XYZ file of C-alpha atoms in Angstrom:
620
model
C 155.877 144.668 127.232
C 158.232 143.158 124.693
C 160.492 140.425 125.965
C 163.903 140.004 124.383
C 165.461 136.585 123.982
C 169.131 135.774 124.396
C 170.944 132.536 123.456
C 171.890 130.096 126.180
C 175.519 129.838 127.245
C 176.609 126.256 126.707
C 179.061 124.874 129.297
C 182.351 123.780 127.797
C 182.303 120.395 129.519
C 179.446 119.125 127.312
C 181.360 117.124 124.732
C 180.175 115.848 121.391
C 177.701 118.728 120.896
C 177.300 121.543 118.408
C 175.729 124.856 119.265
C 173.289 124.624 116.376
C 172.027 121.315 117.808
C 171.314 122.863 121.181
C 170.055 126.360 120.465
C 166.783 127.151 118.794
C 164.978 130.289 117.779
C 162.508 130.027 120.657
C 164.254 130.407 124.008
C 163.040 130.398 127.590
C 160.581 133.152 128.389
C 160.143 134.872 131.743
C 157.075 132.778 132.430
C 158.736 129.409 131.941
C 159.308 127.097 134.855
C 160.181 123.516 135.657
C 156.834 122.712 137.232
C 155.816 119.082 136.820
C 153.777 116.616 138.776
C 155.907 113.535 138.081
C 159.127 112.786 139.898
C 161.239 113.927 136.976
C 163.800 116.656 136.344
C 163.474 119.076 133.483
C 163.673 117.237 130.166
C 163.567 118.309 126.563
C 159.985 117.076 126.343
C 158.816 119.010 129.357
C 160.596 122.211 128.268
C 159.319 122.136 124.714
C 155.789 122.727 125.963
C 156.942 125.933 127.663
C 158.448 127.637 124.645
C 161.776 125.865 124.373
C 162.561 123.972 121.202
C 165.355 121.478 121.906
C 167.214 118.958 119.777
C 168.862 115.747 120.956
C 172.590 115.910 121.420
C 174.971 114.254 119.032
C 176.617 111.515 121.094
C 179.844 111.233 119.166
C 182.155 113.842 117.689
C 182.485 113.066 113.958
C 185.871 113.095 112.322
C 186.786 116.337 110.640
C 187.065 114.557 107.294
C 183.514 113.229 107.614
C 181.822 116.534 108.417
C 179.693 117.723 105.509
C 180.857 120.943 103.972
C 184.263 120.998 105.704
C 187.331 119.848 103.847
C 190.704 119.117 105.494
C 192.145 122.202 103.835
C 189.670 124.440 105.658
C 190.202 123.009 109.141
C 191.809 126.166 110.501
C 189.066 128.412 109.139
C 186.364 126.186 110.644
C 188.149 126.145 114.009
C 188.492 129.950 114.014
C 184.828 130.345 113.203
C 183.807 127.981 116.019
C 186.078 129.852 118.456
C 184.475 133.188 117.526
C 181.016 131.699 118.041
C 182.022 130.254 121.404
C 183.506 133.568 122.575
C 180.366 135.398 121.545
C 178.229 132.866 123.409
C 180.422 133.174 126.499
C 180.137 136.987 126.486
C 176.374 136.905 126.056
C 176.082 134.211 128.708
C 178.176 136.189 131.195
C 175.980 139.252 130.661
C 172.907 137.108 131.057
C 174.007 135.619 134.372
C 175.407 138.906 135.727
C 172.084 140.644 135.193
C 169.962 137.614 136.115
C 171.530 135.279 138.692
C 168.318 133.246 138.947
C 168.433 132.404 135.248
C 171.600 130.344 135.747
C 169.592 127.834 137.787
C 167.170 127.361 134.899
C 170.013 126.857 132.418
C 171.807 124.385 134.695
C 168.649 122.310 134.899
C 168.296 122.450 131.132
C 171.876 121.360 130.547
C 171.489 118.577 133.099
C 168.696 117.181 130.971
C 171.008 117.337 127.940
C 173.738 115.429 129.780
C 171.363 112.730 130.925
C 170.009 112.171 127.429
C 173.273 112.233 125.489
C 172.798 108.772 123.984
C 170.617 107.303 121.287
C 167.647 105.015 121.738
C 169.487 102.282 119.861
C 172.427 102.528 122.268
C 170.073 102.149 125.204
C 168.354 99.155 123.622
C 171.703 97.508 122.995
C 172.638 97.895 126.670
C 169.290 96.487 127.818
C 169.612 93.521 125.467
C 173.059 92.719 126.851
C 171.785 92.868 130.414
C 168.882 90.591 129.442
C 171.168 87.997 127.866
C 174.113 88.132 130.248
C 172.775 89.213 133.639
C 169.081 88.379 133.853
C 169.396 84.966 132.224
C 172.268 84.040 134.539
C 170.327 85.171 137.618
C 167.349 83.168 136.352
C 169.592 80.105 136.168
C 170.741 80.681 139.759
C 167.120 81.058 140.860
C 166.278 77.824 139.034
C 168.988 76.024 141.013
C 167.750 77.503 144.293
C 164.139 76.507 143.646
C 165.237 73.063 142.510
C 167.158 72.493 145.747
C 164.323 73.703 147.980
C 161.454 71.833 146.291
C 163.024 68.498 145.300
C 162.033 67.108 148.691
C 158.586 66.590 147.158
C 160.094 64.276 144.548
C 162.280 62.604 147.180
C 159.186 61.811 149.238
C 157.679 59.423 146.713
C 161.185 58.119 145.853
C 161.492 56.538 149.317
C 162.532 59.329 151.724
C 159.560 58.892 154.072
C 159.853 55.101 154.180
C 163.622 54.981 154.782
C 163.556 57.592 157.575
C 160.242 56.359 159.019
C 158.696 59.824 158.818
C 155.081 60.428 159.710
C 152.936 62.864 157.725
C 153.391 65.465 160.474
C 157.174 65.064 160.537
C 157.379 65.515 156.769
C 155.362 68.726 157.062
C 157.737 69.976 159.789
C 160.699 69.291 157.497
C 159.042 71.560 154.940
C 158.145 74.201 157.535
C 161.698 74.349 158.962
C 162.933 75.789 155.673
C 160.427 78.643 155.742
C 160.936 79.512 159.418
C 164.580 80.443 158.840
C 163.741 81.833 155.396
C 161.403 84.347 157.063
C 163.805 85.206 159.889
C 166.602 86.129 157.468
C 164.561 88.122 154.915
C 166.248 91.302 156.163
C 169.369 90.205 154.288
C 167.782 91.684 151.143
C 169.426 94.971 152.185
C 172.855 93.307 151.915
C 172.632 93.831 148.142
C 172.935 97.548 148.903
C 175.893 97.076 151.269
C 178.128 94.239 149.988
C 179.578 93.792 146.468
C 177.262 91.509 144.517
C 180.107 89.568 142.876
C 181.127 88.366 146.365
C 177.775 88.162 148.120
C 175.824 86.145 145.532
C 178.458 83.390 144.980
C 178.713 82.828 148.755
C 174.936 82.320 148.912
C 174.940 79.918 145.955
C 177.878 77.896 147.282
C 176.261 77.619 150.722
C 172.934 76.218 149.604
C 174.640 73.897 147.099
C 176.730 72.274 149.839
C 173.793 72.022 152.246
C 171.414 70.620 149.622
C 173.939 67.943 148.651
C 174.466 66.999 152.298
C 170.805 65.957 152.540
C 171.846 62.693 150.913
C 173.660 61.810 154.178
C 170.767 62.232 156.636
C 169.687 59.236 158.714
C 167.079 60.811 161.003
C 164.254 63.308 161.097
C 166.210 65.901 163.114
C 169.187 65.847 160.741
C 166.828 66.537 157.852
C 165.125 69.396 159.723
C 168.497 70.952 160.635
C 169.759 70.933 157.039
C 166.452 72.257 155.689
C 166.649 75.151 158.156
C 170.196 76.025 157.038
C 169.159 75.896 153.379
C 166.444 78.395 154.299
C 169.082 80.811 155.640
C 171.287 80.654 152.540
C 168.383 80.978 150.100
C 166.832 83.846 152.103
C 170.081 85.734 151.550
C 169.738 85.338 147.768
C 166.263 84.823 146.316
C 164.154 87.625 147.877
C 166.708 90.286 146.949
C 167.140 89.343 143.288
C 164.349 91.676 142.031
C 165.890 94.443 144.167
C 169.282 93.747 142.577
C 167.691 94.009 139.121
C 166.559 97.553 139.952
C 170.256 98.547 139.900
C 170.261 97.842 136.149
C 166.707 98.461 134.859
C 164.149 101.257 134.905
C 160.979 100.630 136.867
C 158.847 100.257 133.717
C 161.215 97.446 132.638
C 161.177 95.485 135.889
C 158.057 93.320 135.542
C 159.290 91.439 132.483
C 162.791 90.974 133.933
C 161.353 89.872 137.267
C 159.182 87.493 135.275
C 162.278 86.136 133.540
C 163.731 85.385 136.974
C 160.624 83.967 138.627
C 159.564 81.876 135.641
C 162.610 79.801 136.521
C 160.519 78.499 139.437
C 157.916 76.678 137.299
C 160.675 75.697 134.888
C 162.677 74.262 137.784
C 159.638 72.394 139.066
C 158.901 70.885 135.663
C 162.577 70.133 135.154
C 162.702 68.610 138.637
C 159.885 66.248 137.754
C 161.590 65.035 134.580
C 165.037 64.890 136.205
C 163.664 63.093 139.254
C 162.017 60.523 137.013
C 165.364 59.903 135.260
C 167.449 59.793 138.478
C 165.007 57.460 140.222
C 164.875 55.188 137.182
C 168.693 55.033 136.918
C 169.276 54.639 140.677
C 166.727 51.925 141.416
C 169.466 49.292 141.437
C 172.334 51.640 142.348
C 174.621 51.700 145.412
C 172.554 54.375 147.202
C 168.835 54.897 147.563
C 167.177 56.847 144.714
C 166.138 59.727 147.006
C 169.746 60.107 148.227
C 170.996 60.194 144.629
C 168.330 62.803 143.894
C 169.595 65.177 146.605
C 173.237 64.660 145.586
C 172.872 65.091 141.831
C 170.557 68.113 142.068
C 172.585 69.932 144.742
C 176.094 69.581 143.331
C 175.642 71.854 140.241
C 175.105 74.876 142.520
C 178.606 74.406 143.963
C 180.180 74.549 140.503
C 178.139 77.546 139.323
C 179.104 79.542 142.447
C 182.701 79.794 141.204
C 181.503 81.048 137.812
C 179.295 83.661 139.466
C 182.277 85.123 141.339
C 183.839 86.482 138.135
C 180.666 86.938 136.074
C 178.215 88.989 138.168
C 178.797 92.787 138.134
C 178.325 94.970 141.201
C 176.485 97.601 139.170
C 175.820 98.828 135.607
C 179.159 100.637 135.492
C 181.160 97.485 136.276
C 179.762 94.999 133.775
C 182.767 93.486 131.983
C 180.719 92.504 128.944
C 179.853 96.161 128.197
C 182.114 98.541 126.316
C 183.217 101.741 128.127
C 180.635 103.704 126.144
C 177.890 101.192 127.019
C 178.785 101.335 130.700
C 178.365 105.102 130.600
C 174.998 104.775 128.866
C 173.918 102.115 131.385
C 174.495 104.571 134.229
C 173.101 107.673 132.547
C 169.840 106.069 131.453
C 168.980 105.209 135.058
C 169.584 108.822 136.126
C 167.183 110.232 133.533
C 163.867 110.930 135.220
C 165.255 110.804 138.754
C 165.147 113.848 141.035
C 168.477 115.648 141.423
C 168.733 114.752 145.094
C 168.461 111.054 144.150
C 171.191 111.361 141.508
C 173.640 113.086 143.853
C 172.854 111.011 146.944
C 175.651 108.713 148.091
C 174.818 107.983 151.729
C 172.384 105.343 152.908
C 169.057 107.107 153.613
C 167.632 105.718 156.861
C 164.785 108.229 156.632
C 163.538 106.498 153.494
C 163.635 103.195 155.376
C 161.442 104.691 158.102
C 158.965 106.158 155.613
C 158.617 102.808 153.869
C 158.051 101.008 157.174
C 155.220 103.441 157.995
C 153.598 103.274 154.550
C 150.385 101.163 154.565
C 150.840 100.400 150.855
C 153.909 98.335 151.733
C 151.745 96.011 153.801
C 148.966 95.689 151.226
C 151.399 94.178 148.725
C 152.954 92.099 151.519
C 149.603 90.511 152.405
C 148.974 89.875 148.709
C 152.304 88.070 148.618
C 151.397 86.064 151.735
C 148.104 84.951 150.178
C 149.781 83.978 146.914
C 152.517 82.077 148.727
C 149.986 79.746 150.327
C 149.443 78.202 146.894
C 152.962 78.892 145.588
C 154.634 76.921 148.391
C 152.229 74.012 148.616
C 151.603 72.766 145.095
C 155.233 72.143 143.992
C 156.025 69.935 147.008
C 152.685 68.102 147.046
C 151.828 67.731 143.357
C 153.689 64.411 142.863
C 151.833 63.029 145.894
C 148.489 64.346 144.635
C 149.071 62.734 141.239
C 150.153 59.484 142.887
C 146.925 59.460 144.886
C 144.977 59.850 141.645
C 146.107 56.320 140.848
C 149.280 56.896 138.837
C 152.527 55.047 139.519
C 155.492 56.781 141.146
C 157.381 57.224 137.881
C 154.269 58.408 136.011
C 153.503 60.896 138.796
C 157.001 62.360 138.463
C 156.538 62.748 134.699
C 153.000 64.220 134.867
C 154.084 66.887 137.370
C 156.172 68.651 134.699
C 153.651 69.897 132.052
C 151.600 72.233 134.333
C 154.776 74.103 135.221
C 155.924 74.368 131.619
C 152.569 75.988 130.868
C 153.043 78.338 133.832
C 156.518 79.247 132.533
C 155.058 80.516 129.249
C 152.174 82.381 130.920
C 154.541 84.171 133.335
C 156.615 85.573 130.460
C 153.557 86.662 128.466
C 151.744 88.384 131.336
C 154.899 90.087 132.627
C 155.665 91.426 129.145
C 152.111 92.742 128.702
C 152.186 94.308 132.154
C 155.362 96.232 131.286
C 154.120 97.226 127.848
C 150.857 98.665 129.185
C 152.414 99.957 132.444
C 149.624 98.217 134.335
C 149.912 95.873 137.291
C 146.545 95.617 139.046
C 144.501 94.636 135.974
C 146.604 91.571 135.165
C 147.040 90.666 138.825
C 143.290 90.662 139.490
C 142.538 88.562 136.391
C 145.250 85.995 137.168
C 144.228 85.681 140.820
C 140.566 85.158 139.914
C 141.454 82.483 137.336
C 143.627 80.626 139.842
C 140.947 80.898 142.536
C 138.252 79.565 140.203
C 140.310 76.550 139.116
C 141.258 75.642 142.699
C 137.560 75.803 143.551
C 136.776 73.541 140.577
C 139.321 70.957 141.788
C 137.787 71.038 145.280
C 134.206 70.693 144.006
C 135.213 67.867 141.665
C 136.665 66.000 144.631
C 133.561 66.681 146.716
C 131.189 65.388 144.011
C 133.501 62.653 142.717
C 130.939 59.953 143.430
C 128.646 61.482 140.780
C 131.318 61.425 138.068
C 133.111 58.611 136.225
C 136.637 58.015 137.509
C 138.299 59.026 134.244
C 136.277 62.268 134.108
C 137.024 63.566 137.603
C 140.724 62.659 137.272
C 140.885 64.518 133.938
C 139.133 67.614 135.355
C 141.410 67.775 138.379
C 144.577 67.368 136.324
C 143.600 69.883 133.620
C 142.670 72.495 136.256
C 146.192 72.283 137.662
C 147.441 74.146 134.563
C 145.616 77.495 135.050
C 145.917 77.183 138.843
C 149.720 77.000 138.681
C 149.980 79.620 135.917
C 147.788 81.987 137.929
C 149.747 82.033 141.163
C 153.199 81.947 139.524
C 152.286 84.949 137.325
C 150.624 86.790 140.216
C 153.771 86.455 142.331
C 155.804 88.046 139.527
C 153.519 91.070 139.224
C 153.259 91.572 143.001
C 157.054 91.769 143.301
C 157.355 94.153 140.335
C 154.534 96.326 141.706
C 156.318 96.613 145.041
C 159.526 97.741 143.327
C 157.706 100.158 140.996
C 156.170 102.291 143.690
C 159.257 103.022 145.797
C 161.222 106.019 144.470
C 164.510 105.468 146.346
C 166.848 102.474 146.469
C 166.536 102.213 150.249
C 162.755 102.233 149.869
C 162.903 99.432 147.316
C 165.112 97.317 149.574
C 162.955 97.945 152.645
C 159.791 97.304 150.653
C 161.172 93.975 149.479
C 162.152 93.082 153.046
C 158.604 93.824 154.285
C 157.153 91.933 151.339
C 159.167 88.836 152.121
C 159.004 88.906 155.930
C 155.208 89.119 155.846
C 154.706 87.223 152.601
C 156.837 84.231 153.487
C 154.510 83.475 156.384
C 152.235 82.055 153.679
C 154.295 78.859 153.323
C 153.786 78.197 157.046
C 150.149 77.664 156.071
C 150.707 76.192 152.621
C 153.086 73.428 153.660
C 150.462 71.987 156.027
C 147.465 71.964 153.679
C 147.735 68.449 152.290
C 148.057 65.863 155.093
C 147.768 62.204 154.148
C 144.446 61.981 155.983
C 142.853 64.320 153.388
C 143.913 62.180 150.419
C 143.184 61.384 147.714
C 140.874 64.400 147.173
C 142.510 67.068 149.372
C 139.323 69.141 149.344
C 140.280 71.311 152.328
C 143.678 72.280 150.880
C 142.193 73.177 147.492
C 139.456 75.301 149.105
C 141.989 77.186 151.242
C 144.137 77.962 148.181
C 141.030 79.154 146.320
C 140.077 81.554 149.129
C 143.585 82.974 149.442
C 143.835 83.622 145.690
C 140.461 85.384 145.877
C 141.901 87.517 148.688
C 144.786 88.472 146.372
C 142.278 89.873 143.857
C 140.431 91.838 146.572
C 143.637 93.354 147.975
C 144.887 94.237 144.478
C 141.636 96.042 143.718
C 141.870 97.947 147.024
C 145.451 99.045 146.295
C 144.423 100.103 142.796
C 141.740 102.433 144.220
C 144.201 103.854 146.774
C 146.914 104.579 144.191
C 144.437 106.153 141.780
C 143.274 108.511 144.526
C 146.856 109.475 145.448
C 147.769 110.110 141.810
C 144.695 112.344 141.373
C 145.606 114.250 144.532
C 149.189 114.713 143.317
C 147.899 116.018 139.984
C 145.571 118.476 141.714
C 148.377 119.701 143.987
C 150.707 120.149 141.012
C 148.069 122.143 139.124
C 147.590 124.420 142.130
C 151.326 124.949 142.499
C 151.696 125.723 138.791
C 148.913 128.309 139.030
C 150.519 129.909 142.086
C 153.930 130.030 140.404
C 152.463 131.671 137.294
C 150.826 134.283 139.521
C 154.054 134.992 141.396
C 155.982 135.245 138.131
C 153.478 137.736 136.706
C 153.802 139.901 139.813
C 157.600 139.689 139.582
C 157.508 140.820 135.952
C 155.234 143.767 136.751
C 157.400 144.783 139.700
C 160.571 144.529 137.627
C 159.052 146.709 134.913
C 158.182 149.395 137.437
C 161.670 149.286 138.932
C 163.264 149.603 135.507
C 161.122 152.661 134.808
C 162.272 154.196 138.068
C 165.857 153.342 137.190
C 165.614 155.165 133.870
C 164.249 158.218 135.699
C 167.200 158.117 138.077
C 165.034 157.277 141.106
C 167.009 154.149 141.949
C 170.320 152.519 141.082
C 169.208 148.929 141.726
C 169.810 146.494 138.915
C 167.126 143.848 138.494
C 166.778 140.878 136.163
C 164.161 140.598 133.403
C 161.662 138.752 135.585
C 162.813 135.174 135.274
C 163.819 134.698 138.889
C 161.159 133.321 141.159
C 160.560 133.690 144.854
C 162.132 131.099 147.182
C 158.703 129.639 147.857
C 158.039 129.216 144.164
C 161.452 127.658 143.594
C 160.826 125.222 146.431
C 157.426 124.287 145.071
C 158.598 123.723 141.518
C 161.715 121.781 142.487
C 159.977 119.378 144.834
C 159.915 115.898 143.222
C 156.538 114.279 142.636
C 156.136 110.547 142.270
C 153.594 108.921 139.968
C 152.439 105.458 141.004
C 152.098 102.682 138.452
C 148.634 101.198 138.788
């Protein structure tokens, strides 16, 4: 039977468009549908494969004088012609929807895809570049300050902290552990990014840890130090774990790994910077009015207090409130995040506690969390113990401070490269497994070199141990970045992302409880046990990443199979509908019935439910 095609009725609220840009010769056919196995709404790409040729909208209305073929003297004629075309479209559209109520749903979905894509690629790139320069770089600077204030106790140790406070090796380890105990207990504050305005919440966090970090210069006993370290853990737990979650308010999930890498690479940069800065502060303060370690805490903590006031007026609450974007760019920033989301996610305004529950019951959330725990064993231990390890190799205190910087500068570069490649190839597990295995192998090499040191010249085993610190640090810093991005990627809703990050950090930050106790003085100068433990935990990261890869591949294959089955069922139902409609129309012409039916485009409720159900594709 011959199927007639009618032009779509274009809603009047779509601005900046021309009917010849939207309509094409090939329109929707009765067999078309919005079936898809990804969690995406109907787009121009998906519709074009079903017989719909679409063109991208013009995003701006050109001036009348600039339109080709239209002179100012013919404005009235052009307007009259457009009005006649619009009236004709309205009449045909009204007939179309009166005869076929179900077709209006299809057209609404189609026009929604137009609205969500009414900007150019260059406009989107410009918005992303501004967020990279203004937002992500500023958050990276805040993260640098936070990591500097939490890890400079390692530099303070060899600058005289332990001697002046008469701390034993066990007491020093408890001072480190106190930070992570409160850090773990307050990981739930990641969800505060979803509840409180960021321009208020983040500056309060920064100001708090800046004051507390500076106050460490006043401590005179072990318990005062432990108390302040615990409070710093609270204020940093409110900020650091939720930063990748906050980035998801501004970036698409395929863009998150590189931006998360930009944030987290501030950690190795801060550690290298801390080594150089500590060397300078200790050198300047050796004959100063206060002890060098007190000057270290004061000078490195005070900048956070100043930056907190800048953050108050600089950080936006969301993409639509960034002051450094133009009104048009703010609109693009919001629309680009809606493209590809299910309709129920776009319209949702209330906090979805059901999504929180589903994330808590999802085993995949805990696989990434245990990866994070394993990585954190190495991540938390090396920055605070590296100056001591280097000092035990035979270097002076000042030389140890200086030599602790280069491995972290190398890690800084590797984090950016691997995060960029991971985003470009939309792959997480491959890079994570490789990085974890490299880090594990180099930790094992350091341990074996220490075990067989008596068979090697002193200069050789010192060189091997120091050189291996470079890939070891680069491996776990880069792995942490990809684990966090992977967790964010595979949660479709904002509440799921926040809950996933909370699980990741609550479980994962138990790693430092192990890592901060791996290098007691009694194991020096070789620290074989600590290096072996770090090697085993990084190997565990690779095993867990491979397991999650297999699980996600299986779920994606199952989703694809289900989608294919649903598409087949919908095509069958549509064919039956068309046949039934044809029979009814024949009866109508013979006068047997007065029912008016559509041309077969409407689908059964079951089919509509199947085709509209969002499907999520995991990044592997």
